[in-house]
Every structure is written in C-alpha cells, then in structure tokens.
The first five atom37 places (N, CA, C, CB, O) and aatype in JSON, in Angstrom:
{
  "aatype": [20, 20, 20, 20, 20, 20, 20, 20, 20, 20, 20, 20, 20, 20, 20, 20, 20, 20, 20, 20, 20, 20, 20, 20, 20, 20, 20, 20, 20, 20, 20, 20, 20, 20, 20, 20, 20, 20, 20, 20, 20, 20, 20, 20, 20, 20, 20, 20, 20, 20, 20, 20, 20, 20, 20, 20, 20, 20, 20, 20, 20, 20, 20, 20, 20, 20, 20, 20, 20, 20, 20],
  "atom_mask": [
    [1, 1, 1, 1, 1],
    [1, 1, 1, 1, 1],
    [1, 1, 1, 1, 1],
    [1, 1, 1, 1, 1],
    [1, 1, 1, 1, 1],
    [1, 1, 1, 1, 1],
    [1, 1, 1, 1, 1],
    [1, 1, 1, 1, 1],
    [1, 1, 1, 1, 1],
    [1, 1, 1, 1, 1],
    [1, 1, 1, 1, 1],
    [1, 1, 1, 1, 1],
    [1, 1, 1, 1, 1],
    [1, 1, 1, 1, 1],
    [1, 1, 1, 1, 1],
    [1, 1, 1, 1, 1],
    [1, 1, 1, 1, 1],
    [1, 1, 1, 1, 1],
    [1, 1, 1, 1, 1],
    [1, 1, 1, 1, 1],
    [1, 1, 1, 1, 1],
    [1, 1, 1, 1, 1],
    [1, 1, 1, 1, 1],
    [1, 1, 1, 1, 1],
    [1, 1, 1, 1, 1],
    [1, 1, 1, 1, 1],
    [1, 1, 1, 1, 1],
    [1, 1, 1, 1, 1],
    [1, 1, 1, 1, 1],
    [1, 1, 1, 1, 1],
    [1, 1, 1, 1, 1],
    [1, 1, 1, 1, 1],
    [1, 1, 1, 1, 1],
    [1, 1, 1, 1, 1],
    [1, 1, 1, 1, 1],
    [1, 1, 1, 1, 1],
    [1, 1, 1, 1, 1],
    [1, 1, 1, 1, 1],
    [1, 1, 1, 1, 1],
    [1, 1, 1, 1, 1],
    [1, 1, 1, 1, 1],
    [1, 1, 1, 1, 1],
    [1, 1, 1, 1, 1],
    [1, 1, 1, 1, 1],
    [1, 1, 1, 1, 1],
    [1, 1, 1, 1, 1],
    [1, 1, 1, 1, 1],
    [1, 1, 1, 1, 1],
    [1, 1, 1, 1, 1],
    [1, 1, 1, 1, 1],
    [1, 1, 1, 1, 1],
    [1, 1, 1, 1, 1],
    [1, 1, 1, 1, 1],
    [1, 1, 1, 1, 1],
    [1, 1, 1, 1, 1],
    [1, 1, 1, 1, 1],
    [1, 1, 1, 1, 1],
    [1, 1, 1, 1, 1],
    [1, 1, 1, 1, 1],
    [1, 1, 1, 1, 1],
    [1, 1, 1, 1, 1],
    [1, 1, 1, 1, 1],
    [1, 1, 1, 1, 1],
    [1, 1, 1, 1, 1],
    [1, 1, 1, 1, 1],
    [1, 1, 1, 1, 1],
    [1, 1, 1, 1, 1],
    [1, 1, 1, 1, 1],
    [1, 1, 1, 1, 1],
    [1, 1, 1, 1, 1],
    [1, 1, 1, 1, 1]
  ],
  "atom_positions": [
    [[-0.65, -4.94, 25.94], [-1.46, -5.92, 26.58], [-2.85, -5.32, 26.82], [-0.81, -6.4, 27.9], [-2.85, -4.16, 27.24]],
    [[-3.74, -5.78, 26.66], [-5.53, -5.98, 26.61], [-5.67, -5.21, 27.96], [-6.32, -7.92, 26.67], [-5.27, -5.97, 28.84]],
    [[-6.09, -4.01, 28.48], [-6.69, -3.72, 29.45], [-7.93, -4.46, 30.0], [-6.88, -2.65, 29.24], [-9.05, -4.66, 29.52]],
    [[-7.13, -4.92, 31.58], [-8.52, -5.82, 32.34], [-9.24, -4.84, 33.78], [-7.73, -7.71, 33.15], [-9.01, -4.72, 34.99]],
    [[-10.21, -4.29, 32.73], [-11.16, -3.07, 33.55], [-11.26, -3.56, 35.18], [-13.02, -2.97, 32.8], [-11.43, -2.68, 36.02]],
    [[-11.13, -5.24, 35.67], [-11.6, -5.43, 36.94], [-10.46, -5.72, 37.65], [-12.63, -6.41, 37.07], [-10.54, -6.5, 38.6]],
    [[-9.1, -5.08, 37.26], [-7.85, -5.11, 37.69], [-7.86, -3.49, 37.83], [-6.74, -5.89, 36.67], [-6.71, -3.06, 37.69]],
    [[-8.73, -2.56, 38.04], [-8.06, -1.19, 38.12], [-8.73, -0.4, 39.24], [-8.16, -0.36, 36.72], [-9.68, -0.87, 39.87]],
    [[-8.02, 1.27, 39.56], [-8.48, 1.73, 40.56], [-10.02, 2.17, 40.31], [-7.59, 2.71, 40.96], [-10.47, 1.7, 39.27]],
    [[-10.9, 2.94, 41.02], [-12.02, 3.7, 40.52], [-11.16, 4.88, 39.56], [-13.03, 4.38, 41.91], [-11.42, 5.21, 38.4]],
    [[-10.65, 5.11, 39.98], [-10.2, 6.9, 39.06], [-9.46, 6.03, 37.73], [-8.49, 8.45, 40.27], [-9.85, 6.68, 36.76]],
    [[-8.63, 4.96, 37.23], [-8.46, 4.57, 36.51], [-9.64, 3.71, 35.4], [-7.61, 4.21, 37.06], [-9.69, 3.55, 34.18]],
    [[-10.36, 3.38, 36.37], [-11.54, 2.82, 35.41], [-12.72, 3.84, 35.08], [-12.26, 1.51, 36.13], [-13.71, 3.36, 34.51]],
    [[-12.72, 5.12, 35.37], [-13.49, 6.19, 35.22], [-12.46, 6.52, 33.83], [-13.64, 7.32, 36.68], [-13.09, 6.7, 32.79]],
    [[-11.27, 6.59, 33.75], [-10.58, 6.92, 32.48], [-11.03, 6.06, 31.55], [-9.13, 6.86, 32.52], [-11.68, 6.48, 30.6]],
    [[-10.71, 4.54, 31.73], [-11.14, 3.48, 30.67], [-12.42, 3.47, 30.33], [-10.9, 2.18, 31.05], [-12.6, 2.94, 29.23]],
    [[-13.68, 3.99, 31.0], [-14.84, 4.12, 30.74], [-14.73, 5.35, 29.27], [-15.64, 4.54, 32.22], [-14.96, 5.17, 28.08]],
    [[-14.33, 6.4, 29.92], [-14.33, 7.72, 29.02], [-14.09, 7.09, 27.6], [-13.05, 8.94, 29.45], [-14.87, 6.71, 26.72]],
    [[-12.68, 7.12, 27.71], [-12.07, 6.03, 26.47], [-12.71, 5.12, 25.49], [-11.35, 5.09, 27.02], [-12.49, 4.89, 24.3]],
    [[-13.55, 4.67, 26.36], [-14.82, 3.39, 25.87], [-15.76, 4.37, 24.87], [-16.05, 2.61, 27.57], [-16.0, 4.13, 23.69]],
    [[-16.24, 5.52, 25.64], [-17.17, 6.28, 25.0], [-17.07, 7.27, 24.18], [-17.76, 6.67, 25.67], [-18.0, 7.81, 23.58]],
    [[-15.27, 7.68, 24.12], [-14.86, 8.01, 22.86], [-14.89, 7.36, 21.42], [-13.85, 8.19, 23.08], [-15.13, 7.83, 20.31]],
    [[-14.56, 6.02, 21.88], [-14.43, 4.66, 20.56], [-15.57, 4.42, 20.32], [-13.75, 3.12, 20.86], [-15.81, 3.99, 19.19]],
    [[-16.54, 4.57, 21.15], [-17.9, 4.07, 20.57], [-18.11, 5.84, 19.88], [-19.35, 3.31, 22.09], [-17.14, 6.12, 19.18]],
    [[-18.7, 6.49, 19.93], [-18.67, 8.03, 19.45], [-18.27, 8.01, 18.06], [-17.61, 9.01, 20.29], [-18.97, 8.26, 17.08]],
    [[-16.45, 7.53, 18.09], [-15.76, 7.74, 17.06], [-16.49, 6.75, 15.94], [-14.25, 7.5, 17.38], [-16.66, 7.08, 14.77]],
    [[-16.83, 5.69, 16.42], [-17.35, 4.65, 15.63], [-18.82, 4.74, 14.47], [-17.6, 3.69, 16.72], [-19.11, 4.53, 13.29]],
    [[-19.45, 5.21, 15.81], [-20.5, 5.56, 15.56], [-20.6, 6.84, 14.01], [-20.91, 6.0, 17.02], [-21.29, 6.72, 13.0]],
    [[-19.82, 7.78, 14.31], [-19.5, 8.69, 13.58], [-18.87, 8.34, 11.92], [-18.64, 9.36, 14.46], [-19.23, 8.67, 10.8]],
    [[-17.92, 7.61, 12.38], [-17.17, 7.15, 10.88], [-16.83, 5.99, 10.77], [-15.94, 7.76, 10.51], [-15.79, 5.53, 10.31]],
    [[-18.06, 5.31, 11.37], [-18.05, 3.56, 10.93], [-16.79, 2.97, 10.53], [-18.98, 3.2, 9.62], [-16.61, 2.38, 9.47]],
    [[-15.58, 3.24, 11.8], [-14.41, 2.77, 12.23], [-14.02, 2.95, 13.12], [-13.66, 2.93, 11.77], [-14.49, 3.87, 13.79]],
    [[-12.92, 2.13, 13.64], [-12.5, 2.31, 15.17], [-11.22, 3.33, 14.48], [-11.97, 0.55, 16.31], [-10.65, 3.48, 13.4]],
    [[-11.21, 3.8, 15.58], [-9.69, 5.16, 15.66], [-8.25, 4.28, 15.68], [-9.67, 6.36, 17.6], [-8.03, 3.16, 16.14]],
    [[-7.55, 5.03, 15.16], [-6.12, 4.06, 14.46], [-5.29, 4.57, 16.48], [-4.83, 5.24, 12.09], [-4.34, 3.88, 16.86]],
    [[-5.65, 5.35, 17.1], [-4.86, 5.01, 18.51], [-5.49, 5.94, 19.39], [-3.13, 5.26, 18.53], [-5.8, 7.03, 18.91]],
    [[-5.84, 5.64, 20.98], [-5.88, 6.4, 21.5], [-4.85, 7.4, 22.33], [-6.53, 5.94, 21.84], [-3.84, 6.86, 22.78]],
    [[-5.05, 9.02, 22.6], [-3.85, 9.59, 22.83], [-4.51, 10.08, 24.41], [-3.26, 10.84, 21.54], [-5.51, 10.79, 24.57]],
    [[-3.62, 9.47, 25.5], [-3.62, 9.74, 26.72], [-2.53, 10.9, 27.2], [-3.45, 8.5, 27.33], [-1.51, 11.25, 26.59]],
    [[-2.96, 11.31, 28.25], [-1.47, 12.44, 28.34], [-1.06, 11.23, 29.72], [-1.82, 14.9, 28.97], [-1.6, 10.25, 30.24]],
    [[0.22, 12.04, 29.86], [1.3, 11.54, 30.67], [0.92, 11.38, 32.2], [2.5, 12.48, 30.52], [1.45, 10.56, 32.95]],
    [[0.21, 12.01, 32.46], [-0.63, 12.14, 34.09], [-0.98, 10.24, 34.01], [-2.73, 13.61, 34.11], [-0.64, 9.36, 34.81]],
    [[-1.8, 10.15, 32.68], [-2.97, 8.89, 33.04], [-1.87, 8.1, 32.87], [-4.51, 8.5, 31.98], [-1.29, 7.71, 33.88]],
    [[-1.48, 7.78, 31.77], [-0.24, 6.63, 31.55], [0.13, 6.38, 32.6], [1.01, 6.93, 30.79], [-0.37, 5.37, 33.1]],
    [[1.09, 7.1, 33.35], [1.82, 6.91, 34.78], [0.62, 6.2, 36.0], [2.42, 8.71, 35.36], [0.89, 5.25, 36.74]],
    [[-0.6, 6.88, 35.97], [-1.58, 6.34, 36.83], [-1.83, 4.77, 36.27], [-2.97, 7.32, 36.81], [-1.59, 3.79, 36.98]],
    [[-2.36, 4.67, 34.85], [-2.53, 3.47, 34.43], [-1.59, 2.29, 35.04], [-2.42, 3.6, 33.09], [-1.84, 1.21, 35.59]],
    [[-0.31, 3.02, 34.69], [0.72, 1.82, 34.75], [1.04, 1.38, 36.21], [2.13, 2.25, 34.05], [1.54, 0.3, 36.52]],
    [[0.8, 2.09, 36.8], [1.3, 2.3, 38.37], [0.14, 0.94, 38.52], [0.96, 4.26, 39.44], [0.67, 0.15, 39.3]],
    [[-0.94, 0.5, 38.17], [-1.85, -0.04, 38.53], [-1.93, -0.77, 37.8], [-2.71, 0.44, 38.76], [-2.52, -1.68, 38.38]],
    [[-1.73, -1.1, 36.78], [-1.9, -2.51, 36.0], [-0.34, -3.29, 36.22], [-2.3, -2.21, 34.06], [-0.43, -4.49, 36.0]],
    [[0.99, -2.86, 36.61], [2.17, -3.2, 37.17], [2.01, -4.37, 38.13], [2.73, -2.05, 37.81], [2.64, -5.41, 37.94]],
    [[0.89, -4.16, 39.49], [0.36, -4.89, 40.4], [0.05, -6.11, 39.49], [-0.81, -4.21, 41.17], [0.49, -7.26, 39.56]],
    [[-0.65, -5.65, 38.78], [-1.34, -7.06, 38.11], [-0.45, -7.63, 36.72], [-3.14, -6.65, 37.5], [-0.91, -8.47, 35.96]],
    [[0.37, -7.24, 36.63], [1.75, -8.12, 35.77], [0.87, -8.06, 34.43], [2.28, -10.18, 36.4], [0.38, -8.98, 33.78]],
    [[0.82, -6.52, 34.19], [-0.01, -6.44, 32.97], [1.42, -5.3, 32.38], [-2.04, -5.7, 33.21], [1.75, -4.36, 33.1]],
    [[2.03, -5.52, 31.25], [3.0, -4.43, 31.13], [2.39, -4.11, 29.5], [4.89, -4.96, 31.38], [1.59, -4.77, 28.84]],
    [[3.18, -2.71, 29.13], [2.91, -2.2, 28.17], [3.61, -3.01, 27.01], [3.17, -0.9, 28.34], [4.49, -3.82, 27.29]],
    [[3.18, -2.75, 25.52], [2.47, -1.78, 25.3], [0.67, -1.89, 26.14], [2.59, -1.75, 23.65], [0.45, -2.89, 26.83]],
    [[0.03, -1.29, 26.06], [-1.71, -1.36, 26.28], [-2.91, -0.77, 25.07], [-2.03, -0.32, 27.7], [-3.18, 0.09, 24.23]],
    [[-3.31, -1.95, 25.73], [-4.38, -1.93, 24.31], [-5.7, -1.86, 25.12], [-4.35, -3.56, 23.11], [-5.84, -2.48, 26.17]],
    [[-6.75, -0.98, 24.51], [-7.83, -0.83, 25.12], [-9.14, -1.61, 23.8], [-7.89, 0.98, 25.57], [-9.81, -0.84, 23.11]],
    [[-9.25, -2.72, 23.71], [-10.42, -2.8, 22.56], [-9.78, -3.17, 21.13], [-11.26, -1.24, 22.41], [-10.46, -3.11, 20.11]],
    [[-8.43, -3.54, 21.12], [-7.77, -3.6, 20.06], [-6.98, -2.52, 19.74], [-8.51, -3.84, 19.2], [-6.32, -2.68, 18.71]],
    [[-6.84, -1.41, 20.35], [-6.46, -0.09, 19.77], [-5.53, 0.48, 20.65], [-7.62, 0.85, 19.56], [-6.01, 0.9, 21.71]],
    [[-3.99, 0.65, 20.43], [-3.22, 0.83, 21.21], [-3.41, 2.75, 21.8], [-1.86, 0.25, 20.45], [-3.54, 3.81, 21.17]],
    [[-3.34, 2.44, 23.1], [-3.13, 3.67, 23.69], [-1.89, 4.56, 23.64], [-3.34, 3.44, 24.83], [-0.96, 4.29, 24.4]],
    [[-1.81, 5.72, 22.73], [-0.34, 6.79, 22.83], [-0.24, 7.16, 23.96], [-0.23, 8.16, 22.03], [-0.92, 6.74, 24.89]],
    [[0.72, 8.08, 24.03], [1.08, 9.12, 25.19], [1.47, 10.46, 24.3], [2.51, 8.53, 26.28], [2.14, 10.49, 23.27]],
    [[0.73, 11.79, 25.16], [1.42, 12.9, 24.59], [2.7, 13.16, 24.84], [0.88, 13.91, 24.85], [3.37, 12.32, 25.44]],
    [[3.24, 14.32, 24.45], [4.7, 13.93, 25.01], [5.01, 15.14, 25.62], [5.89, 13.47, 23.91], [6.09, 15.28, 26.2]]
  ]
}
C-alpha cells in the first residue's frame, strides 16, 4: 500500500524523506527508478507500528517501488 507521508511520525517521515532522496539520486543517475527499496528491520517495525493506526497494511510502496527488509 502507497505510503501517506501526512499519516506518519516526525522520525518516520524523516525516513520517507531520505528514501525520497535516494530515488531521486538513483534516478537522476541512471535515468530509472530502483527495482526496490531495502530498509533494515529497526524502520519496518517503526513504519508499521505507525501506518497500522491508519489501516494502511503491507506490502508498502513508497512512489511505486516496493520497500524490502534486510533480514
């Protein structure tokens, strides 16, 4: 599900920002978006803990581009 940036904490939308400015970077670089982004397990758990409230469940997609988890 579509991450909704004005459903999240500050420390979670400081992640989705980063994220933002990786994809633009990556883009910029090789005139494509990245086939997934890879979060570690800290953020996931934070993410979810907070988009849960808002009846947003996984998978999550940031921009079209599904977010991994390390493992």
């Amino acid at each position: 599900m579509e991450i909704n940036t004005c459903a999240l904490t500050r420390k979670n939308t400081n992640t989705v920002n980063k994220i933002n400015t990786l994809i633009d970077r990556f883009k910029e670089a090789k005139n494509k978006l990245p086939p997934r982004i890879t979060i570690s397990k800290v953020q996931q758990n934070e993410l979810e803990a907070n988009l849960r409230q808002y009846k947003c469940f996984p998978p999550y997609t940031l921009r079209g581009i599904p977010l991994v988890t390390t493992k």
